[in-house]
CSV table of N, CA and C in Angstrom, one decimal:
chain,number,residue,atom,x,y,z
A,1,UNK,N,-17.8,-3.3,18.1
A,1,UNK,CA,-17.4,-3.3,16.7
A,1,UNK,C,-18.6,-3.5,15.8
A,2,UNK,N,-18.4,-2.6,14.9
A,2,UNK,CA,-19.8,-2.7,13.8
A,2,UNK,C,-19.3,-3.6,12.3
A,3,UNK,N,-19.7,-5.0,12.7
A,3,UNK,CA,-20.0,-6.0,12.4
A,3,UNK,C,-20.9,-6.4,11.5
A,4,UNK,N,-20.5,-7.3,10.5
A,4,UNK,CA,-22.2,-7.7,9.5
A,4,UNK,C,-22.0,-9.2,9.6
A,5,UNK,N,-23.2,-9.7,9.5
A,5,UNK,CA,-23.1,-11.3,9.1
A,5,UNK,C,-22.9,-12.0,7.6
A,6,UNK,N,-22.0,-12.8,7.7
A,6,UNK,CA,-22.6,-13.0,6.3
A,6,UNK,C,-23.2,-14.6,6.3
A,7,UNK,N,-23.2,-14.8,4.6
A,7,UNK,CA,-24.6,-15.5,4.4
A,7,UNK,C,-23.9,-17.5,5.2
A,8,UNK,N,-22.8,-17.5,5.6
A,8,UNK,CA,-22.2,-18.5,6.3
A,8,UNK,C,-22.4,-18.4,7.9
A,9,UNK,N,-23.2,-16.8,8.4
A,9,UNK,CA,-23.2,-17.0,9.5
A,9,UNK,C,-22.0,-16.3,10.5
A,10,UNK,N,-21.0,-15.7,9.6
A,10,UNK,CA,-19.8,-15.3,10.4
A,10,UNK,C,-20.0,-14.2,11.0
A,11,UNK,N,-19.5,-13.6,11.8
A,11,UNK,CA,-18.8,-12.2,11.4
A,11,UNK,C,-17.8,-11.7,11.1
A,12,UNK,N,-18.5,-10.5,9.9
A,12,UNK,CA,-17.2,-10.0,9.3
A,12,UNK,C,-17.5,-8.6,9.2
A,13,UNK,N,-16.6,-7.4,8.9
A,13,UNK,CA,-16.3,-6.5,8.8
A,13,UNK,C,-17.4,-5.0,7.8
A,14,UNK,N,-17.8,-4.4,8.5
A,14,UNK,CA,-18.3,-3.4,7.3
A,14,UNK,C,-17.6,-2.5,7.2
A,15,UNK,N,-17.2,-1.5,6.0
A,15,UNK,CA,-16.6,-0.6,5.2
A,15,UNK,C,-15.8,0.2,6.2
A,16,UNK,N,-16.7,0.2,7.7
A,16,UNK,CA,-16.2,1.8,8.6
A,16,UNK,C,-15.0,0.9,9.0
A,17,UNK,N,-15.4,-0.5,9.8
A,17,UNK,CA,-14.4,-0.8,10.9
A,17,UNK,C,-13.1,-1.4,9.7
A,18,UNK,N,-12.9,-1.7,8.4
A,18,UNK,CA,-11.9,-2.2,7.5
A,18,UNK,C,-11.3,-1.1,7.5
A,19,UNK,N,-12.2,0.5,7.3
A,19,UNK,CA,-11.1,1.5,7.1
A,19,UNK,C,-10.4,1.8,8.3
A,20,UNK,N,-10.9,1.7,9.6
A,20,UNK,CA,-10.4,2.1,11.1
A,20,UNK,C,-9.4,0.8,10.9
A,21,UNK,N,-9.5,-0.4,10.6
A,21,UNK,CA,-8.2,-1.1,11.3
A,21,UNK,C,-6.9,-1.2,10.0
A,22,UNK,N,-7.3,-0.5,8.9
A,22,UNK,CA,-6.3,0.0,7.9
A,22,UNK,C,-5.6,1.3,8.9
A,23,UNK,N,-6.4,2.6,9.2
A,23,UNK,CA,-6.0,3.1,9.8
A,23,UNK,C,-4.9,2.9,11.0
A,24,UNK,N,-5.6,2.0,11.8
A,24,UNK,CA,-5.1,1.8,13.0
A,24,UNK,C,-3.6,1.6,13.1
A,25,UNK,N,-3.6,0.5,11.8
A,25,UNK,CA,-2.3,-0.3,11.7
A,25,UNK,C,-1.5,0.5,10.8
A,26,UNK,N,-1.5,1.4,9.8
A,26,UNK,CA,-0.6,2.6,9.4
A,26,UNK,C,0.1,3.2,10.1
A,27,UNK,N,-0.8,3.7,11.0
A,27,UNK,CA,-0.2,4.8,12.3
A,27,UNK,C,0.8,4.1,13.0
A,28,UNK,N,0.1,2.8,13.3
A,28,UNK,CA,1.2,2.2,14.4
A,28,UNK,C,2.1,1.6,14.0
A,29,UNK,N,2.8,1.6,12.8
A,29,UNK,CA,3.7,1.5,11.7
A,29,UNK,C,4.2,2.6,11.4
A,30,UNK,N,4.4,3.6,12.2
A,30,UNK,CA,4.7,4.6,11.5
A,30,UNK,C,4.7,6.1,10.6
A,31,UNK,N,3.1,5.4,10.2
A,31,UNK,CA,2.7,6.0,9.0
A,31,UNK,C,2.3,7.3,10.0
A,32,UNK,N,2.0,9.0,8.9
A,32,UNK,CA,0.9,9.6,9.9
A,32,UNK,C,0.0,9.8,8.3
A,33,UNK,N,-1.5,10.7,8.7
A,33,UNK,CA,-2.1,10.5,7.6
A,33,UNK,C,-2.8,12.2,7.4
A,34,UNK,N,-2.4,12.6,6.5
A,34,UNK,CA,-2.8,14.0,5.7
A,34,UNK,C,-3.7,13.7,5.0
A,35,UNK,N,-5.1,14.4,4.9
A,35,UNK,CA,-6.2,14.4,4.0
A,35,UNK,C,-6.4,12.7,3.8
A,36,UNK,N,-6.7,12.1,2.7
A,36,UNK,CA,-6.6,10.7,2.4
A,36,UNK,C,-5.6,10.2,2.5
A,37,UNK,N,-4.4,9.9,2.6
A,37,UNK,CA,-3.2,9.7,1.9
A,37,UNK,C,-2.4,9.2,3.7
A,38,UNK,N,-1.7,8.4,3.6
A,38,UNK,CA,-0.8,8.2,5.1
A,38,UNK,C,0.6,7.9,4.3
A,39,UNK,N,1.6,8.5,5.3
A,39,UNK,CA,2.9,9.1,4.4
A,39,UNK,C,3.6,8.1,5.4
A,40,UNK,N,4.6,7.9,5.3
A,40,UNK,CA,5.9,7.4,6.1
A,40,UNK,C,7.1,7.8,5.0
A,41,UNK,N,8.2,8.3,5.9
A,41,UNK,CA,8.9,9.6,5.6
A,41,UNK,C,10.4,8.8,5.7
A,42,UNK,N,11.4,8.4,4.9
A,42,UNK,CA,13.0,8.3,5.3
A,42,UNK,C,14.2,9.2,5.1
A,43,UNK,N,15.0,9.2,5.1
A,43,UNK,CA,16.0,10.3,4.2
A,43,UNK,C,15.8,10.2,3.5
A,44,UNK,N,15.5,9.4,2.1
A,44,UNK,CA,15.4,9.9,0.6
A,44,UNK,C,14.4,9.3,-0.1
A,45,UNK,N,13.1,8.5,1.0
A,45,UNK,CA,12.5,8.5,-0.4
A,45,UNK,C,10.9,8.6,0.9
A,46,UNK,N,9.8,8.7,0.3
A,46,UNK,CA,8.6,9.1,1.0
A,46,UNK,C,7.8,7.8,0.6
A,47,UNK,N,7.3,7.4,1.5
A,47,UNK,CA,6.0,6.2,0.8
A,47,UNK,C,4.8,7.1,1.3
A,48,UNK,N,3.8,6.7,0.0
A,48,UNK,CA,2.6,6.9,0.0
A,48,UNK,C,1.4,5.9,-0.2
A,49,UNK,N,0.8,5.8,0.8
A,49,UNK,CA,-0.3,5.1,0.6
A,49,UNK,C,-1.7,5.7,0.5
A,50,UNK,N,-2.2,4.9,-0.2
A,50,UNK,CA,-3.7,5.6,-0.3
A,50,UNK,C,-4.7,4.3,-0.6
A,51,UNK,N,-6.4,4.4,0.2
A,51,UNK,CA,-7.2,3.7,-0.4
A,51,UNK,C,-7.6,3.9,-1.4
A,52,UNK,N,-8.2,3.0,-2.1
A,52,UNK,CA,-9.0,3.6,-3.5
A,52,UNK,C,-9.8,2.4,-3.3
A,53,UNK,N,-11.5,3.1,-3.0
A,53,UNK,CA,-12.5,1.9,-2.8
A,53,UNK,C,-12.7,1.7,-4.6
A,54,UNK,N,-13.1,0.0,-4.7
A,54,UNK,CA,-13.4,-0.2,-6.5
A,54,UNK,C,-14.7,0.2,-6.8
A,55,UNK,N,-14.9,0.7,-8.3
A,55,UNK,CA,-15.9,1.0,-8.9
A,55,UNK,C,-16.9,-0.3,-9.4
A,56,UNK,N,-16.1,-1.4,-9.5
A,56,UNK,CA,-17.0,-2.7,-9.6
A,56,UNK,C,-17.5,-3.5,-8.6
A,57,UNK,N,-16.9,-3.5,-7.3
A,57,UNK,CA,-17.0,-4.4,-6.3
A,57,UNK,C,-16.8,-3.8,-5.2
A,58,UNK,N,-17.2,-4.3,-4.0
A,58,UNK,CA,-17.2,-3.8,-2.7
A,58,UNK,C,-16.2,-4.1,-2.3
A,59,UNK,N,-14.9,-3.6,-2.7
A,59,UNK,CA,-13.5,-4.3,-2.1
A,59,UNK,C,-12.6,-2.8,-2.3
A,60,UNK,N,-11.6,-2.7,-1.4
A,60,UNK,CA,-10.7,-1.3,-1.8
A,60,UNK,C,-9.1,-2.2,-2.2
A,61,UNK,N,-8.8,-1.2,-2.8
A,61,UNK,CA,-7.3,-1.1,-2.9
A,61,UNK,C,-6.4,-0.3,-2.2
A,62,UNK,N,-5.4,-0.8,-2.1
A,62,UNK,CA,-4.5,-0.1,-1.4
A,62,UNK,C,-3.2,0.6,-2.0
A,63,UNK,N,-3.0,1.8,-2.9
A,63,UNK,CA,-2.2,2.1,-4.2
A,63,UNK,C,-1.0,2.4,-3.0
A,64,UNK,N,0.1,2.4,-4.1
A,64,UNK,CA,1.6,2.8,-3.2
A,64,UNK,C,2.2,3.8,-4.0
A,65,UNK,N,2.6,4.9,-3.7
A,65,UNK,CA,4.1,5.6,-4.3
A,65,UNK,C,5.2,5.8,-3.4
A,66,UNK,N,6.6,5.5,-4.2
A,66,UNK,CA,7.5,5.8,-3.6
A,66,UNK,C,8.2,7.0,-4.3
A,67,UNK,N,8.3,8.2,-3.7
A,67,UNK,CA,8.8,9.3,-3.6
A,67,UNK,C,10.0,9.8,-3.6
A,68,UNK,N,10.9,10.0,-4.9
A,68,UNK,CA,12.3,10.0,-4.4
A,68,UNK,C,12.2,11.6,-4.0
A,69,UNK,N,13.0,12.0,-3.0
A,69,UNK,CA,13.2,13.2,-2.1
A,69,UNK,C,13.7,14.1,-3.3
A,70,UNK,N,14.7,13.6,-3.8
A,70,UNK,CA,16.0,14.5,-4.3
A,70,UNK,C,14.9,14.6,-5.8
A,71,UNK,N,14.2,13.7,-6.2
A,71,UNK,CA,13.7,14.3,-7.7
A,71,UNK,C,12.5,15.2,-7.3
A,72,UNK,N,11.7,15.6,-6.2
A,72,UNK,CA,10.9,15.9,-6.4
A,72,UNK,C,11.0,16.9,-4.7
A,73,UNK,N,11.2,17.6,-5.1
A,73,UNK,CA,12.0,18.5,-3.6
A,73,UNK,C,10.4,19.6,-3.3
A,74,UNK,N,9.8,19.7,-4.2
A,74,UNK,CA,8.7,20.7,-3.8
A,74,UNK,C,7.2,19.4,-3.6
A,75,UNK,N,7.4,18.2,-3.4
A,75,UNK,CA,6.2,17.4,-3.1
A,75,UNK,C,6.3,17.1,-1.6
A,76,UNK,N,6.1,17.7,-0.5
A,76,UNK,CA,6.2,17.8,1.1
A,76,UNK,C,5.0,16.9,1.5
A,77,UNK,N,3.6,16.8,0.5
A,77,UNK,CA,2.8,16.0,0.8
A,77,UNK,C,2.3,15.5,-0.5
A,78,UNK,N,2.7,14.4,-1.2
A,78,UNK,CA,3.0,13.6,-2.4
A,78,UNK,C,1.5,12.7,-2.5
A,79,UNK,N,1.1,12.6,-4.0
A,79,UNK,CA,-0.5,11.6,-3.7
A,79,UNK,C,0.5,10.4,-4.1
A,80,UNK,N,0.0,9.0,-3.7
A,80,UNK,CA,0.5,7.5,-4.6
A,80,UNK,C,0.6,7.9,-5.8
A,81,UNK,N,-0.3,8.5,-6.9
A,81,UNK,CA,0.0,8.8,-8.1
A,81,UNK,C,1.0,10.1,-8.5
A,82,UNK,N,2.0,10.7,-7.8
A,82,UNK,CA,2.8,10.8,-7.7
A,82,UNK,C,4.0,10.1,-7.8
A,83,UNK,N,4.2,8.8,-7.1
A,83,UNK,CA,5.3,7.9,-7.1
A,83,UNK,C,6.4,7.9,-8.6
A,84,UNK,N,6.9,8.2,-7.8
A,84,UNK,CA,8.1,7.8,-9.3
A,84,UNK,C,8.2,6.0,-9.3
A,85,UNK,N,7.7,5.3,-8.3
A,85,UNK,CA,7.2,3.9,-8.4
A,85,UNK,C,5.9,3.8,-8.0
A,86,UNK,N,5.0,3.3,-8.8
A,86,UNK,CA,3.3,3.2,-8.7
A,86,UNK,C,3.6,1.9,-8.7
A,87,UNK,N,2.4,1.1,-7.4
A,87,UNK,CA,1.9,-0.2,-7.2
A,87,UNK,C,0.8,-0.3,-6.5
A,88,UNK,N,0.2,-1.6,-6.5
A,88,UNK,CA,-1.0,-2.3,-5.7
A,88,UNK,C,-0.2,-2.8,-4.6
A,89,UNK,N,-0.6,-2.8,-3.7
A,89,UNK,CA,-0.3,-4.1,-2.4
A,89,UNK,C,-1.2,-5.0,-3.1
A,90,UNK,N,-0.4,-6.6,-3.2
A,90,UNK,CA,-1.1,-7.4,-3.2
A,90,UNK,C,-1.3,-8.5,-2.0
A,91,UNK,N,-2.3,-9.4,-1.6
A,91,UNK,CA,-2.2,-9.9,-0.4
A,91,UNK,C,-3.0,-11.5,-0.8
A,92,UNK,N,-2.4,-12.1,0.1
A,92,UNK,CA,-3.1,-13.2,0.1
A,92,UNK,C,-4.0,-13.5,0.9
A,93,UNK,N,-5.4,-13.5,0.3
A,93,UNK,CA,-6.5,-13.5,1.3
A,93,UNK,C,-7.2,-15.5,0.9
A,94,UNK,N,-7.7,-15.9,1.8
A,94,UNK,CA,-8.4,-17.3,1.5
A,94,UNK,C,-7.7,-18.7,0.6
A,95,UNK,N,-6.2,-18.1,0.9
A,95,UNK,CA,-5.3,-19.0,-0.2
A,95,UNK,C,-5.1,-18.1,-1.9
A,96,UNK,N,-6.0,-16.8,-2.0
A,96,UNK,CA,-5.6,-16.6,-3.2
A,96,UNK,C,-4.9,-14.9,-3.3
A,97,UNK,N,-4.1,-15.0,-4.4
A,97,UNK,CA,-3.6,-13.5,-4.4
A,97,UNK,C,-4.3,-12.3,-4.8
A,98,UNK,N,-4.6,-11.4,-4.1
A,98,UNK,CA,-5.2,-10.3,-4.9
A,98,UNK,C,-5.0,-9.0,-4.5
A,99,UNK,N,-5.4,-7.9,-5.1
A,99,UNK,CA,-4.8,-6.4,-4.6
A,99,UNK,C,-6.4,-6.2,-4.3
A,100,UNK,N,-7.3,-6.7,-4.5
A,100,UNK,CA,-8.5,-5.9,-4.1
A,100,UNK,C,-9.1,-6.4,-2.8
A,101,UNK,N,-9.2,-6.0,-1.7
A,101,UNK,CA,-9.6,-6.5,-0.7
A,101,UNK,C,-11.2,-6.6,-0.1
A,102,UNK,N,-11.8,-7.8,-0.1
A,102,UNK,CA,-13.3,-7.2,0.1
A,102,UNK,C,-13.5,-7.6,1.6
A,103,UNK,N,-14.0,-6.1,2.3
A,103,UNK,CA,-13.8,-6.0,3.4
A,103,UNK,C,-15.0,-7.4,3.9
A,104,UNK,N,-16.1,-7.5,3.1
A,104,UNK,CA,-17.0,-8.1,4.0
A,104,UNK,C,-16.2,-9.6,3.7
A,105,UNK,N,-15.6,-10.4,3.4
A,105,UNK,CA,-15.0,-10.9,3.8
A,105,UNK,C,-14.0,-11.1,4.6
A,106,UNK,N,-13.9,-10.5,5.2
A,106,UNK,CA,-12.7,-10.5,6.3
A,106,UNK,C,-13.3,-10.6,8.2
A,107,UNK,N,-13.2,-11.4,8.7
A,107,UNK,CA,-13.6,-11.5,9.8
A,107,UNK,C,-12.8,-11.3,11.1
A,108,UNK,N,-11.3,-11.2,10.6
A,108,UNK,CA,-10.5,-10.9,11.9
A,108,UNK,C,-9.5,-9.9,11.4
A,109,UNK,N,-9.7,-8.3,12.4
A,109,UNK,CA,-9.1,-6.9,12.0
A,109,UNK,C,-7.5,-7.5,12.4
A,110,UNK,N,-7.4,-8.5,13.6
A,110,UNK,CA,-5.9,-8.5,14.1
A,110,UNK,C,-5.4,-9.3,12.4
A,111,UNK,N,-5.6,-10.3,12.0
A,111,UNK,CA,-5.3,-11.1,10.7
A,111,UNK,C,-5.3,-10.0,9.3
A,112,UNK,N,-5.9,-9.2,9.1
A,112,UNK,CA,-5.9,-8.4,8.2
A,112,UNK,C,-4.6,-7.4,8.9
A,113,UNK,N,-4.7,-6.7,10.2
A,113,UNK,CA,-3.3,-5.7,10.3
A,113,UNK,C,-2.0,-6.9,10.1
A,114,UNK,N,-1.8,-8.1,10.3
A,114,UNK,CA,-0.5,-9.0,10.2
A,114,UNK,C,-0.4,-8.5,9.1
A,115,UNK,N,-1.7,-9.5,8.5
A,115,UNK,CA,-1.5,-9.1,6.5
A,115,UNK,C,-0.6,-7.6,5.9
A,116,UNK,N,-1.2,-6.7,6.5
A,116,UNK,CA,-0.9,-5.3,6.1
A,116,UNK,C,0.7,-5.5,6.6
A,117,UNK,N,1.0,-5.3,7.9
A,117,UNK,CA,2.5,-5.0,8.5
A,117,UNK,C,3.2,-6.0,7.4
A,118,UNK,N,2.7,-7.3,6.9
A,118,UNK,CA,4.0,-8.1,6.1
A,118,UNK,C,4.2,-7.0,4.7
A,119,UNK,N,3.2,-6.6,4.5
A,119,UNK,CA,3.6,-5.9,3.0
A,119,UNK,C,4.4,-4.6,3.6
A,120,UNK,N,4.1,-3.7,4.5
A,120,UNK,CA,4.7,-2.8,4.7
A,120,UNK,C,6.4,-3.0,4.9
A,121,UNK,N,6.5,-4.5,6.0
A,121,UNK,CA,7.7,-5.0,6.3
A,121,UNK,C,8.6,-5.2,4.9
A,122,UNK,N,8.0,-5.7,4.3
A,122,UNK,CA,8.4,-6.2,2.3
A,122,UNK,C,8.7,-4.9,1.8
A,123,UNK,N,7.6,-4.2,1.5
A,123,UNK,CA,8.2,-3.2,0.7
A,123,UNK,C,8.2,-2.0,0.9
A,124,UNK,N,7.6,-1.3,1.8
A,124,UNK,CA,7.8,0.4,2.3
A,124,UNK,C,8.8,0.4,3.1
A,125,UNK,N,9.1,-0.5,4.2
A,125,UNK,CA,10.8,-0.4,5.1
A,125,UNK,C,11.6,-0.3,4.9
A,126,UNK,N,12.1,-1.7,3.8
A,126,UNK,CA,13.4,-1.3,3.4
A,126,UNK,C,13.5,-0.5,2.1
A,127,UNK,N,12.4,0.6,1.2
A,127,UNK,CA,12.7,1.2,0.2
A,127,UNK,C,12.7,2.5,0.9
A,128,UNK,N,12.6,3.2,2.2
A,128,UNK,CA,13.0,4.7,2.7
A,128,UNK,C,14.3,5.5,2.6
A,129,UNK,N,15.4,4.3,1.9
A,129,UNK,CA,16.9,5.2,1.4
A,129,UNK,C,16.8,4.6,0.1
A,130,UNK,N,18.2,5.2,-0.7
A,130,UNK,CA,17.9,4.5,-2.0
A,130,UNK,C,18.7,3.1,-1.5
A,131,UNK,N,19.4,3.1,-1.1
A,131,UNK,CA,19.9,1.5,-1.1
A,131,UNK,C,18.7,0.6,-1.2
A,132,UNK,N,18.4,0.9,-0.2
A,132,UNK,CA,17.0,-0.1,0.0
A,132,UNK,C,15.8,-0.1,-1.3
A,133,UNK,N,15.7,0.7,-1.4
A,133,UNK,CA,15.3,1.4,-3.1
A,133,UNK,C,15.3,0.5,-3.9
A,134,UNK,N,17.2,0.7,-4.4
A,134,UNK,CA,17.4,0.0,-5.6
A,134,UNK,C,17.3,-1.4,-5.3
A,135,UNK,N,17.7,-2.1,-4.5
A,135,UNK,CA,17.2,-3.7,-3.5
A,135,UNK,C,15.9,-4.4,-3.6
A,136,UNK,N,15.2,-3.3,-3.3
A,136,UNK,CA,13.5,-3.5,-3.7
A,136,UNK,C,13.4,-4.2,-5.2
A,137,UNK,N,14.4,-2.7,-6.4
A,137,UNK,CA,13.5,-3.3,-7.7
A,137,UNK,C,14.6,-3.9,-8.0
A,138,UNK,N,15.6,-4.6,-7.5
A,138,UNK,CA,16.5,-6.3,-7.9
A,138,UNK,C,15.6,-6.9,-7.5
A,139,UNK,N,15.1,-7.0,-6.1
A,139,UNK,CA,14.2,-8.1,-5.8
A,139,UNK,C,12.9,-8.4,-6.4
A,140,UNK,N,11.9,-7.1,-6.8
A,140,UNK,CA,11.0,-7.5,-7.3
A,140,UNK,C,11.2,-6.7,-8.7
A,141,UNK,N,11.6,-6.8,-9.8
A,141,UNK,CA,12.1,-6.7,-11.2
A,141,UNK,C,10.8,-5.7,-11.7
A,142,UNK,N,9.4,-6.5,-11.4
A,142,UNK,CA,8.7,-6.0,-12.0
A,142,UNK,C,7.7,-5.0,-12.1
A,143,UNK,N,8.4,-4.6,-10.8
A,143,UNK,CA,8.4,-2.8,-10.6
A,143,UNK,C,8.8,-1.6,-11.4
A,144,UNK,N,10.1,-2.6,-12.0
A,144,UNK,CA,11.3,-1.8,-13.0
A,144,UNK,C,9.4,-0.9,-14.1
A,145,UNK,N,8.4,-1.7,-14.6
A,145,UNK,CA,7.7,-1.4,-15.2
A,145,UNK,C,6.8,-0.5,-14.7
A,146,UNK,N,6.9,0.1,-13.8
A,146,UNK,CA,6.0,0.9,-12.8
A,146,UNK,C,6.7,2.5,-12.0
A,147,UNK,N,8.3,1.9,-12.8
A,147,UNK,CA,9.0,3.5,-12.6
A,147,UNK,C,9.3,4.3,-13.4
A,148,UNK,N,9.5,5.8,-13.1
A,148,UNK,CA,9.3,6.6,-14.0
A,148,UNK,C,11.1,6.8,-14.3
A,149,UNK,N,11.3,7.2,-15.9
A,149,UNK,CA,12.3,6.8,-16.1
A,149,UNK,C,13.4,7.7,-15.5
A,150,UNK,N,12.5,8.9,-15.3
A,150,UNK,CA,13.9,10.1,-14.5
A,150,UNK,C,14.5,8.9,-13.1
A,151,UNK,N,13.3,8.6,-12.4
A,151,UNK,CA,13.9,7.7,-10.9
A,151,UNK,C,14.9,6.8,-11.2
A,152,UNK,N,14.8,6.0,-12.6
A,152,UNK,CA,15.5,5.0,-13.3
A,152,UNK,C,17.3,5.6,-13.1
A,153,UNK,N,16.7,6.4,-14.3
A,153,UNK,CA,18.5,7.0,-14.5
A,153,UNK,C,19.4,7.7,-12.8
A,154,UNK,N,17.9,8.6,-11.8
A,154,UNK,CA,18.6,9.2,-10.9
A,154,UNK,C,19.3,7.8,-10.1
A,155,UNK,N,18.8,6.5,-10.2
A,155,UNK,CA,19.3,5.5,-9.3
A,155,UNK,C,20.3,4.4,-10.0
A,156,UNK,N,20.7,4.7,-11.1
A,156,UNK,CA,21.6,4.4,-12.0
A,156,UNK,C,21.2,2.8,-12.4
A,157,UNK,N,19.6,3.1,-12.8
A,157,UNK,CA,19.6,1.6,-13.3
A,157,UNK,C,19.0,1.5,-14.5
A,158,UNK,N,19.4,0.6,-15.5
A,158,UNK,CA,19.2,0.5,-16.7
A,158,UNK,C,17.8,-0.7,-17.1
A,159,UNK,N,17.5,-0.5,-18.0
A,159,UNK,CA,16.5,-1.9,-18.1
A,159,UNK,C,16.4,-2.0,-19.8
């Protein structure tokens, strides 16, 4: 494993092996991965994920779109910015919440893929039909602000 120290003496992760154990744990979740992007596919709606390393900090993000099937019938390979719902994964790393992950803090790939499968478990599983869909944004409301309003009306929700 290619490994860096940091200034506590640990080891923790550089850039290649964070993106191999993001990889790792997509796939084995289901995901498969076209160009940048790893898709996971249901009857009606497609999740997209994508990195996006930050322009300020040595930490990536992890963007999301969910893909309604029926609104968007010619997107077979969809970017996150596509989603008719655009989000961050956010994660709890060291006790605090954040969407930006900085790899060289991270010392254990098994602890970072749990991290990942709870968000996946949360919110790309149960949003691959619309039931699960429209359940998603009851449960987390504040999505409602991150959909596009055709997905709104096609799933008959008002705001």
């Amino acid at each position: 494993m290619d490994e860096i120290i940091n200034i506590w003496g640990e080891m923790v992760m550089n850039a290649k092996e964070f993106k191999k154990t993001i990889n790792n744990c997509l796939v084995s979740n289901g995901f498969s991965k076209q160009g940048g992007f790893y898709y996971k596919s249901g009857p009606d709606v497609i999740s997209v994920l994508g990195l996006q390393k930050s322009n300020y900090d040595s930490c990536y993000y992890i963007n999301a779109g969910l893909v309604v099937k029926e609104i968007n019938p010619r997107l077979p390979f969809p970017q996150e910015a596509d989603g008719d719902i655009r989000f961050r994964l956010n994660f709890e790393l060291d006790g605090h919440e954040t969407d930006c992950i900085k790899f060289e803090q991270i010392s254990d790939s098994h602890n970072l893929s749990n991290i990942l499968e709870k968000k996946i478990t949360e919110f790309v599983n149960p949003s691959l039909d619309l039931k699960g869909l429209k359940d998603l944004l009851i449960k987390h409301p504040v999505l409602l602000y991150q959909t596009k309003l055709d997905a709104k009306k096609y799933l008959g929700i008002e705001t």
